[in-house]
Short mmCIF file of C-alpha atoms in Angstrom, two decimals:
data_model
loop_
_atom_site.label_atom_id
_atom_site.label_comp_id
_atom_site.label_asym_id
_atom_site.label_seq_id
_atom_site.Cartn_x
_atom_site.Cartn_y
_atom_site.Cartn_z
CA UNK A 1 0.08 0.01 0.18
CA UNK A 2 1.58 3.47 -1.16
CA UNK A 3 0.89 5.88 1.81
CA UNK A 4 2.60 9.40 2.14
CA UNK A 5 4.28 10.07 5.05
CA UNK A 6 4.79 13.12 6.85
CA UNK A 7 7.42 14.07 9.36
CA UNK A 8 6.90 16.59 11.74
CA UNK A 9 10.07 15.80 14.30
CA UNK A 10 9.94 19.06 16.14
CA UNK A 11 6.34 18.99 16.57
CA UNK A 12 6.93 14.28 17.92
CA UNK A 13 3.99 13.95 15.47
CA UNK A 14 3.41 11.72 12.40
CA UNK A 15 0.80 12.26 9.90
CA UNK A 16 0.30 9.18 7.69
CA UNK A 17 -2.06 9.93 4.11
CA UNK A 18 -4.32 7.33 3.29
CA UNK A 19 -4.88 6.12 -0.65
CA UNK A 20 -8.31 5.89 1.18
CA UNK A 21 -11.35 7.10 3.84
CA UNK A 22 -10.77 5.71 6.91
CA UNK A 23 -13.72 7.54 8.37
CA UNK A 24 -16.42 9.49 6.61
CA UNK A 25 -16.26 11.92 4.83
CA UNK A 26 -14.86 15.42 7.35
CA UNK A 27 -15.39 13.19 10.20
CA UNK A 28 -11.99 13.48 12.53
CA UNK A 29 -11.51 11.65 15.84
CA UNK A 30 -9.33 12.48 18.52
CA UNK A 31 -7.76 9.14 20.24
CA UNK A 32 -6.29 9.62 23.85
CA UNK A 33 -4.73 7.77 25.73
CA UNK A 34 -7.87 7.81 28.49
CA UNK A 35 -10.32 7.40 26.19
CA UNK A 36 -11.13 2.72 25.66
CA UNK A 37 -11.74 1.61 22.84
CA UNK A 38 -13.67 -1.67 20.98
CA UNK A 39 -12.54 -1.70 17.69
CA UNK A 40 -9.74 -4.20 17.35
CA UNK A 41 -6.67 -1.96 14.51
CA UNK A 42 -7.34 1.26 17.00
CA UNK A 43 -6.67 -0.54 20.23
CA UNK A 44 -3.15 -2.14 17.84
CA UNK A 45 -2.03 0.94 17.28
CA UNK A 46 -2.80 2.81 20.50
CA UNK A 47 -1.07 -0.29 22.26
CA UNK A 48 2.58 0.82 20.77
CA UNK A 49 4.82 1.97 22.59
CA UNK A 50 5.31 5.36 22.42
CA UNK A 51 1.87 5.78 21.49
CA UNK A 52 0.29 9.05 23.00
CA UNK A 53 -1.94 10.49 20.62
CA UNK A 54 -3.76 9.52 17.45
CA UNK A 55 -6.14 11.73 15.79
CA UNK A 56 -7.96 9.97 12.72
CA UNK A 57 -9.89 12.02 9.47
CA UNK A 58 -12.02 10.96 7.07
CA UNK A 59 -7.79 10.38 4.94
CA UNK A 60 -5.13 10.82 7.14
CA UNK A 61 -4.61 8.99 10.48
CA UNK A 62 -1.92 11.76 12.93
CA UNK A 63 0.65 10.52 15.34
CA UNK A 64 1.60 12.96 18.29
CA UNK A 65 4.57 10.61 20.43
CA UNK A 66 6.61 9.98 22.97
CA UNK A 67 10.48 9.43 22.95
CA UNK A 68 13.08 9.12 20.95
CA UNK A 69 11.65 5.63 18.75
CA UNK A 70 9.61 6.78 16.16
CA UNK A 71 11.07 5.38 13.41
CA UNK A 72 9.92 2.37 15.27
CA UNK A 73 6.24 4.55 16.00
CA UNK A 74 6.20 4.09 12.21
CA UNK A 75 7.57 1.33 10.99
CA UNK A 76 5.05 -0.55 13.36
CA UNK A 77 1.45 1.93 12.30
CA UNK A 78 3.01 1.64 8.87
CA UNK A 79 2.05 -2.51 9.61
CA UNK A 80 -0.99 -1.97 11.41
CA UNK A 81 -2.70 0.34 8.76
CA UNK A 82 -1.58 -2.08 5.93
CA UNK A 83 -2.61 -4.05 7.84
CA UNK A 84 -6.17 -2.63 7.61
CA UNK A 85 -6.30 -2.14 4.30
CA UNK A 86 -5.04 -5.96 3.35
CA UNK A 87 -8.57 -6.94 4.63
CA UNK A 88 -11.37 -4.24 4.14
CA UNK A 89 -12.79 -1.43 2.21
CA UNK A 90 -15.07 0.17 4.16
CA UNK A 91 -14.44 2.55 6.64
CA UNK A 92 -14.94 2.44 10.21
CA UNK A 93 -18.10 3.32 12.50
CA UNK A 94 -19.39 4.61 15.26
CA UNK A 95 -19.57 7.45 17.91
CA UNK A 96 -17.04 9.91 16.58
CA UNK A 97 -17.19 12.48 19.53
CA UNK A 98 -14.25 14.35 21.33
CA UNK A 99 -14.27 16.75 23.04
CA UNK A 100 -13.82 19.92 20.62
CA UNK A 101 -10.65 21.46 22.34
CA UNK A 102 -8.85 18.64 22.70
CA UNK A 103 -9.60 17.47 19.02
CA UNK A 104 -8.36 21.44 17.03
CA UNK A 105 -5.38 21.21 19.19
CA UNK A 106 -4.60 17.66 17.63
CA UNK A 107 -5.78 19.42 14.57
CA UNK A 108 -3.89 22.58 14.50
CA UNK A 109 -0.30 20.55 15.38
CA UNK A 110 -0.92 18.54 12.39
CA UNK A 111 -2.85 20.35 10.19
CA UNK A 112 -2.56 23.93 10.65
CA UNK A 113 0.94 24.51 12.74
CA UNK A 114 3.20 23.36 10.15
CA UNK A 115 2.64 25.72 7.82
CA UNK A 116 3.17 28.31 9.92
CA UNK A 117 5.44 27.08 11.90
CA UNK A 118 7.98 26.55 8.12
CA UNK A 119 8.27 30.79 8.91
CA UNK A 120 8.66 30.40 12.34
CA UNK A 121 4.73 31.17 13.31
CA UNK A 122 2.37 29.42 15.27
CA UNK A 123 -1.26 29.97 16.69
CA UNK A 124 -2.92 30.66 20.31
CA UNK A 125 -5.86 28.44 20.69
CA UNK A 126 -8.00 30.45 24.05
CA UNK A 127 -11.00 28.87 23.87
CA UNK A 128 -14.24 27.51 22.32
CA UNK A 129 -16.96 29.40 23.74
CA UNK A 130 -21.14 27.73 21.91
CA UNK A 131 -20.09 27.87 17.92
CA UNK A 132 -17.29 29.45 18.09
CA UNK A 133 -13.40 28.89 18.40
CA UNK A 134 -11.04 31.57 19.86
CA UNK A 135 -7.52 32.26 18.83
CA UNK A 136 -3.98 34.23 18.60
CA UNK A 137 -1.19 34.51 16.50
CA UNK A 138 2.57 34.04 17.53
CA UNK A 139 5.49 34.87 16.61
CA UNK A 140 5.75 36.12 12.69
CA UNK A 141 2.31 35.23 12.80
CA UNK A 142 1.69 37.99 14.71
CA UNK A 143 1.66 41.62 13.09
CA UNK A 144 1.68 40.62 9.69
CA UNK A 145 -0.63 41.70 6.43
CA UNK A 146 -1.17 37.96 5.23
CA UNK A 147 -2.02 36.92 8.60
CA UNK A 148 -6.15 37.28 7.26
CA UNK A 149 -5.11 35.09 4.17
CA UNK A 150 -3.87 32.19 6.62
CA UNK A 151 -7.01 32.09 8.97
CA UNK A 152 -9.40 32.72 5.57
CA UNK A 153 -8.15 30.05 3.48
CA UNK A 154 -5.60 27.45 5.75
CA UNK A 155 -7.31 27.31 9.86
CA UNK A 156 -10.81 28.22 9.12
CA UNK A 157 -10.77 25.32 5.93
CA UNK A 158 -9.26 22.48 8.78
CA UNK A 159 -11.69 23.27 11.87
CA UNK A 160 -14.79 24.51 10.26
CA UNK A 161 -14.49 20.91 7.41
CA UNK A 162 -13.70 18.76 11.12
CA UNK A 163 -15.13 19.81 14.10
CA UNK A 164 -18.66 21.01 12.82
CA UNK A 165 -19.93 22.60 15.40
CA UNK A 166 -17.99 25.07 14.97
CA UNK A 167 -19.76 28.41 12.76
CA UNK A 168 -17.12 31.58 13.37
CA UNK A 169 -13.37 31.31 14.03
CA UNK A 170 -12.42 34.70 15.84
CA UNK A 171 -8.87 36.52 16.79
CA UNK A 172 -8.26 37.72 20.65
CA UNK A 173 -5.80 39.70 21.90
CA UNK A 174 -2.51 38.32 24.54
CA UNK A 175 -0.50 40.76 24.02
CA UNK A 176 0.50 44.01 22.50
CA UNK A 177 2.12 42.17 19.30
CA UNK A 178 -1.40 40.17 19.03
CA UNK A 179 -3.35 43.23 19.83
CA UNK A 180 -1.68 44.88 16.22
CA UNK A 181 -2.02 42.02 14.00
CA UNK A 182 -6.14 42.26 14.87
CA UNK A 183 -4.95 46.23 13.89
CA UNK A 184 -3.87 45.18 11.02
CA UNK A 185 -6.41 43.30 10.58
CA UNK A 186 -9.23 45.50 10.37
CA UNK A 187 -7.75 48.10 8.99
CA UNK A 188 -6.83 45.77 5.90
CA UNK A 189 -8.60 43.64 5.78
CA UNK A 190 -12.78 45.33 7.41
CA UNK A 191 -12.27 49.18 7.07
CA UNK A 192 -11.01 49.69 3.53
CA UNK A 193 -12.72 51.14 1.11
CA UNK A 194 -14.02 48.07 -1.56
CA UNK A 195 -12.24 45.00 0.17
CA UNK A 196 -15.37 42.88 1.28
CA UNK A 197 -19.67 43.09 1.79
CA UNK A 198 -19.10 42.42 5.42
CA UNK A 199 -17.01 45.17 5.44
CA UNK A 200 -19.86 47.62 2.98
CA UNK A 201 -22.02 46.63 5.66
CA UNK A 202 -20.99 47.37 8.49
CA UNK A 203 -19.44 50.83 7.11
CA UNK A 204 -23.39 51.18 5.18
CA UNK A 205 -24.83 50.63 9.13
CA UNK A 206 -22.44 52.96 10.61
CA UNK A 207 -21.91 50.32 13.24
CA UNK A 208 -19.13 50.23 15.80
CA UNK A 209 -16.52 48.29 15.12
CA UNK A 210 -16.28 46.20 19.11
CA UNK A 211 -13.73 43.26 19.67
#
């Protein structure tokens, strides 16, 4: 079986991109040490020494590990994945509910932070309230005028796809640099004439912006 493998050593995360779906479309499931499982495939992966957390999406299995035996963990996980798909083409079935904040952190580690880290940036997830996740850009992303594009094209795409309870991703403030990032976001993407319908609507109603 052909697997695309992404080794994110600084984060101690290994992503296995699968040739076919293992979960229903747009589904994500977080399996950590405290969560019991009945499925033999998941039990076998969870039991591998050094596996700290497993994130499953529709087309990916991501492992966060501890220790220095990354190559052994990678080989054992590959063997389990190959064995599973050699026996069935079916997607896993069951209750895939996960704690939203834990799931958001796992998705960020596997699918968002690697992109930001390449430019010495990162995000800090501040919390989830009802249907809104609030985060702050850190590192080089804080104050970057292109942060809006990252928010829309990378971060929202991941979180809104795999956490269906979420409807909005907003920026929060943790320090002065994050405040600068938020102000740049407002000035460049909310108040400039002709930027978007959202900004036009706000100006037409002469509403005050509160952050």
